[in-house]
Amino acid sequence: MMSAQALRADHFDEWLQGINQVCGRFGAKLLGSEFSGAIREHKAGAIKLSFVDVAQARLFRTPKEVAQSDGKHFYLAFQLAGRAGMEQGGNSIELAPGDITLIDSTQPSDFVYHENSRQLSLIVPRHVVEQGLRFSGVRCAQRIPASSPVAVLANRLIIESTHQGSLSLPESEATLEAMVSLLRPALTCAEVEPDSHERLFRKTLRFIDENICAEELCPETIAREVGVSVRGLYRMFAKKGLVVAQYIKNRRLDFCAESLRHSSGEQKLSALGYAWGFTDSSYFSTAFKARFGVSPSEYRKQYSQG
């Protein structure tokens, strides 16, 4: 007959295995003799979330766990009951019921649950966050207090979405985009009158969008057109946590995805990629799948069926 300690350890291992299957790779430690834990997954179209119940445990992602995970997304953590400590990027917060925070899956993080805690963890694809917060860096591990209007509305939206099992793919993606738009004021630095550097950065992003189809669009061309050195251009993007070439590629992919959502299905995928600046159809397909999780043809099929 198993001892209470052995049963608890077995339950803990089973719970952690469920976390790793649903949320990505995490490490964990027991924090006391009264551990309890459960996880329930919910999916509806593009909405992928889980209800995580836990007491007296610590979850963490070191560079090792990050490297072992494929997903490059964000988690929106909604604290439903109890309290939880969260830390990422030097920021340390405590969540109370109704509070919300954003966590980057590509960065180390640490979560501590002392009392009975219940969280809803919503996976938000990286491109949804990046599209919604183009002009500002993303603020992770910042507490969005339950009393704030956006937290009240966001909690209602996410809970209500779990009651709508028949959401189509377009409807579920619209829900995710609405969530990011709703929380934008809390996920970015307060809006102030942009200074000269910020105005130049926004001018640069507009130039990229206006010339996104041009095959010759590159850092050298952009720097020349907006009046900075190439090194200055790199520094300007680095301050926002961005890389110029990666940003251009992702914007092209975002425009390709938008075209596919409204495509009649007659245009060849290679022609579509070429129209948005991708000269290599194989590279286009690989890059698209890396950003959206499915191939361009599968993505178009999802929307033609929706």
CSV table of N, CA and C in Angstrom, one decimal, residues 139-214:
chain,number,residue,atom,x,y,z
A,139,ARG,N,4.8,44.6,-22.4
A,139,ARG,CA,5.2,44.6,-20.9
A,139,ARG,C,4.7,43.3,-20.3
A,140,CYS,N,5.6,42.4,-20.0
A,140,CYS,CA,5.2,41.1,-19.4
A,140,CYS,C,5.4,41.2,-17.9
A,141,ALA,N,4.7,40.3,-17.2
A,141,ALA,CA,4.7,40.2,-15.7
A,141,ALA,C,4.4,41.6,-15.1
A,142,GLN,N,3.4,42.2,-15.7
A,142,GLN,CA,2.8,43.4,-15.1
A,142,GLN,C,1.4,43.1,-14.6
A,143,ARG,N,1.0,43.5,-13.4
A,143,ARG,CA,-0.3,43.2,-12.9
A,143,ARG,C,-1.3,44.1,-13.5
A,144,ILE,N,-2.3,43.6,-14.1
A,144,ILE,CA,-3.5,44.4,-14.5
A,144,ILE,C,-4.5,44.1,-13.4
A,145,PRO,N,-4.8,45.1,-12.6
A,145,PRO,CA,-5.6,44.9,-11.4
A,145,PRO,C,-7.1,44.6,-11.7
A,146,ALA,N,-7.7,43.8,-10.9
A,146,ALA,CA,-9.1,43.3,-11.1
A,146,ALA,C,-10.0,44.5,-11.2
A,147,SER,N,-9.7,45.6,-10.5
A,147,SER,CA,-10.6,46.8,-10.4
A,147,SER,C,-10.6,47.6,-11.7
A,148,SER,N,-9.6,47.4,-12.5
A,148,SER,CA,-9.5,48.2,-13.8
A,148,SER,C,-10.6,47.8,-14.7
A,149,PRO,N,-11.2,48.8,-15.5
A,149,PRO,CA,-12.2,48.5,-16.4
A,149,PRO,C,-11.8,47.4,-17.4
A,150,VAL,N,-10.6,47.5,-17.9
A,150,VAL,CA,-10.2,46.5,-19.0
A,150,VAL,C,-10.1,45.1,-18.4
A,151,ALA,N,-9.7,45.0,-17.1
A,151,ALA,CA,-9.7,43.7,-16.5
A,151,ALA,C,-11.1,43.1,-16.3
A,152,VAL,N,-12.0,43.9,-15.9
A,152,VAL,CA,-13.4,43.5,-15.8
A,152,VAL,C,-13.9,43.0,-17.1
A,153,LEU,N,-13.7,43.8,-18.1
A,153,LEU,CA,-14.3,43.4,-19.4
A,153,LEU,C,-13.6,42.2,-20.0
A,154,ALA,N,-12.2,42.1,-19.8
A,154,ALA,CA,-11.5,40.9,-20.3
A,154,ALA,C,-11.9,39.7,-19.6
A,155,ASN,N,-12.1,39.7,-18.3
A,155,ASN,CA,-12.5,38.5,-17.6
A,155,ASN,C,-13.9,38.0,-18.1
A,156,ARG,N,-14.8,39.0,-18.3
A,156,ARG,CA,-16.1,38.6,-18.8
A,156,ARG,C,-16.0,38.0,-20.2
A,157,LEU,N,-15.1,38.6,-21.1
A,157,LEU,CA,-15.0,38.1,-22.4
A,157,LEU,C,-14.4,36.7,-22.5
A,158,ILE,N,-13.4,36.4,-21.7
A,158,ILE,CA,-12.7,35.1,-21.8
A,158,ILE,C,-13.6,34.0,-21.1
A,159,ILE,N,-14.3,34.3,-20.0
A,159,ILE,CA,-15.2,33.3,-19.4
A,159,ILE,C,-16.4,33.0,-20.4
A,160,GLU,N,-16.9,34.1,-21.0
A,160,GLU,CA,-18.1,33.9,-21.9
A,160,GLU,C,-17.6,33.0,-23.1
A,161,SER,N,-16.4,33.2,-23.5
A,161,SER,CA,-15.9,32.5,-24.7
A,161,SER,C,-15.8,31.0,-24.4
A,162,THR,N,-15.6,30.6,-23.2
A,162,THR,CA,-15.6,29.2,-22.8
A,162,THR,C,-17.0,28.5,-22.9
A,163,HIS,N,-18.0,29.4,-22.9
A,163,HIS,CA,-19.4,28.8,-23.0
A,163,HIS,C,-19.9,28.8,-24.5
A,164,GLN,N,-19.0,29.2,-25.4
A,164,GLN,CA,-19.4,29.2,-26.8
A,164,GLN,C,-18.6,28.2,-27.6
A,165,GLY,N,-19.0,26.9,-27.4
A,165,GLY,CA,-18.2,25.8,-28.0
A,165,GLY,C,-18.3,25.8,-29.5
A,166,SER,N,-19.2,26.5,-30.1
A,166,SER,CA,-19.4,26.4,-31.6
A,166,SER,C,-18.7,27.6,-32.3
A,167,LEU,N,-17.8,28.3,-31.7
A,167,LEU,CA,-17.1,29.4,-32.4
A,167,LEU,C,-16.4,28.9,-33.6
A,168,SER,N,-16.6,29.5,-34.7
A,168,SER,CA,-15.8,29.2,-35.9
A,168,SER,C,-14.4,29.7,-35.8
A,169,LEU,N,-13.5,29.3,-36.7
A,169,LEU,CA,-12.1,29.8,-36.6
A,169,LEU,C,-12.0,31.3,-36.7
A,170,PRO,N,-12.7,31.9,-37.7
A,170,PRO,CA,-12.6,33.4,-37.8
A,170,PRO,C,-13.2,34.1,-36.5
A,171,GLU,N,-14.3,33.5,-36.0
A,171,GLU,CA,-14.9,34.1,-34.8
A,171,GLU,C,-13.9,34.0,-33.6
A,172,SER,N,-13.3,32.8,-33.5
A,172,SER,CA,-12.3,32.6,-32.3
A,172,SER,C,-11.1,33.5,-32.5
A,173,GLU,N,-10.6,33.7,-33.7
A,173,GLU,CA,-9.5,34.6,-33.9
A,173,GLU,C,-9.8,36.0,-33.6
A,174,ALA,N,-11.0,36.4,-34.0
A,174,ALA,CA,-11.5,37.7,-33.7
A,174,ALA,C,-11.6,38.0,-32.2
A,175,THR,N,-12.0,36.9,-31.5
A,175,THR,CA,-12.0,37.0,-30.0
A,175,THR,C,-10.7,37.3,-29.4
A,176,LEU,N,-9.6,36.6,-29.9
A,176,LEU,CA,-8.3,36.8,-29.5
A,176,LEU,C,-7.8,38.2,-29.8
A,177,GLU,N,-8.1,38.6,-31.0
A,177,GLU,CA,-7.7,40.0,-31.4
A,177,GLU,C,-8.4,41.0,-30.5
A,178,ALA,N,-9.7,40.8,-30.2
A,178,ALA,CA,-10.4,41.7,-29.4
A,178,ALA,C,-9.8,41.8,-28.0
A,179,MET,N,-9.4,40.6,-27.5
A,179,MET,CA,-8.8,40.5,-26.1
A,179,MET,C,-7.5,41.4,-26.1
A,180,VAL,N,-6.6,41.2,-27.1
A,180,VAL,CA,-5.4,42.0,-27.1
A,180,VAL,C,-5.7,43.5,-27.3
A,181,SER,N,-6.6,43.8,-28.1
A,181,SER,CA,-7.0,45.3,-28.3
A,181,SER,C,-7.5,45.8,-27.0
A,182,LEU,N,-8.3,45.0,-26.3
A,182,LEU,CA,-8.9,45.5,-25.0
A,182,LEU,C,-7.9,45.8,-24.0
A,183,LEU,N,-6.8,44.9,-23.9
A,183,LEU,CA,-5.8,45.0,-22.9
A,183,LEU,C,-4.6,45.9,-23.3
A,184,ARG,N,-4.7,46.4,-24.6
A,184,ARG,CA,-3.5,47.2,-25.1
A,184,ARG,C,-3.1,48.3,-24.1
A,185,PRO,N,-4.0,49.1,-23.6
A,185,PRO,CA,-3.5,50.1,-22.7
A,185,PRO,C,-2.7,49.6,-21.5
A,186,ALA,N,-3.0,48.4,-21.0
A,186,ALA,CA,-2.3,47.9,-19.9
A,186,ALA,C,-1.0,47.1,-20.2
A,187,LEU,N,-0.9,46.7,-21.5
A,187,LEU,CA,0.2,45.9,-21.9
A,187,LEU,C,1.3,46.7,-22.5
A,188,THR,N,1.1,48.0,-22.7
A,188,THR,CA,2.1,48.9,-23.2
A,188,THR,C,2.3,50.1,-22.3
A,189,CYS,N,3.4,50.8,-22.5
A,189,CYS,CA,3.6,52.0,-21.7
A,189,CYS,C,2.5,53.0,-22.0
A,190,ALA,N,2.3,53.9,-21.0
A,190,ALA,CA,1.2,54.9,-21.2
A,190,ALA,C,1.5,55.7,-22.4
A,191,GLU,N,0.4,56.0,-23.2
A,191,GLU,CA,0.5,56.8,-24.4
A,191,GLU,C,0.9,58.2,-24.0
A,192,VAL,N,1.9,58.7,-24.6
A,192,VAL,CA,2.3,60.1,-24.4
A,192,VAL,C,2.6,60.6,-25.8
A,193,GLU,N,2.7,61.9,-25.9
A,193,GLU,CA,3.1,62.5,-27.2
A,193,GLU,C,4.4,62.0,-27.6
A,194,PRO,N,4.5,61.4,-28.8
A,194,PRO,CA,5.7,60.7,-29.2
A,194,PRO,C,6.8,61.8,-29.4
A,195,ASP,N,8.0,61.4,-29.0
A,195,ASP,CA,9.2,62.3,-29.2
A,195,ASP,C,9.7,62.1,-30.6
A,196,SER,N,10.8,62.8,-30.9
A,196,SER,CA,11.4,62.7,-32.3
A,196,SER,C,11.8,61.3,-32.7
A,197,HIS,N,12.3,60.5,-31.7
A,197,HIS,CA,12.7,59.1,-32.0
A,197,HIS,C,11.5,58.2,-32.2
A,198,GLU,N,10.5,58.4,-31.4
A,198,GLU,CA,9.3,57.6,-31.6
A,198,GLU,C,8.6,58.0,-33.0
A,199,ARG,N,8.6,59.3,-33.3
A,199,ARG,CA,8.0,59.7,-34.6
A,199,ARG,C,8.8,59.0,-35.8
A,200,LEU,N,10.1,59.0,-35.6
A,200,LEU,CA,10.9,58.4,-36.7
A,200,LEU,C,10.7,56.9,-36.8
A,201,PHE,N,10.5,56.2,-35.6
A,201,PHE,CA,10.2,54.8,-35.6
A,201,PHE,C,8.9,54.5,-36.3
A,202,ARG,N,7.9,55.3,-36.0
A,202,ARG,CA,6.6,55.1,-36.6
A,202,ARG,C,6.6,55.4,-38.1
A,203,LYS,N,7.4,56.4,-38.5
A,203,LYS,CA,7.6,56.7,-39.9
A,203,LYS,C,8.2,55.6,-40.6
A,204,THR,N,9.2,54.9,-40.0
A,204,THR,CA,9.9,53.8,-40.5
A,204,THR,C,8.9,52.6,-40.7
A,205,LEU,N,8.0,52.3,-39.8
A,205,LEU,CA,7.1,51.3,-39.9
A,205,LEU,C,6.1,51.5,-41.0
A,206,ARG,N,5.7,52.8,-41.1
A,206,ARG,CA,4.8,53.1,-42.2
A,206,ARG,C,5.4,52.9,-43.6
A,207,PHE,N,6.7,53.3,-43.7
A,207,PHE,CA,7.4,53.1,-45.0
A,207,PHE,C,7.5,51.6,-45.3
A,208,ILE,N,7.8,50.8,-44.3
A,208,ILE,CA,7.9,49.3,-44.5
A,208,ILE,C,6.6,48.8,-45.0
A,209,ASP,N,5.4,49.2,-44.4
A,209,ASP,CA,4.1,48.7,-44.8
A,209,ASP,C,3.8,49.2,-46.2
A,210,GLU,N,4.2,50.4,-46.6
A,210,GLU,CA,3.9,50.9,-47.9
A,210,GLU,C,4.7,50.3,-49.0
A,211,ASN,N,5.8,49.7,-48.6
A,211,ASN,CA,6.7,49.1,-49.6
A,211,ASN,C,6.9,47.6,-49.4
A,212,ILE,N,6.0,47.0,-48.6
A,212,ILE,CA,6.2,45.6,-48.2
A,212,ILE,C,6.2,44.6,-49.3
A,213,CYS,N,5.6,44.9,-50.5
A,213,CYS,CA,5.6,44.0,-51.6
A,213,CYS,C,6.9,44.1,-52.4
A,214,ALA,N,7.7,45.1,-52.2
A,214,ALA,CA,9.0,45.3,-53.0
A,214,ALA,C,10.0,44.2,-52.6
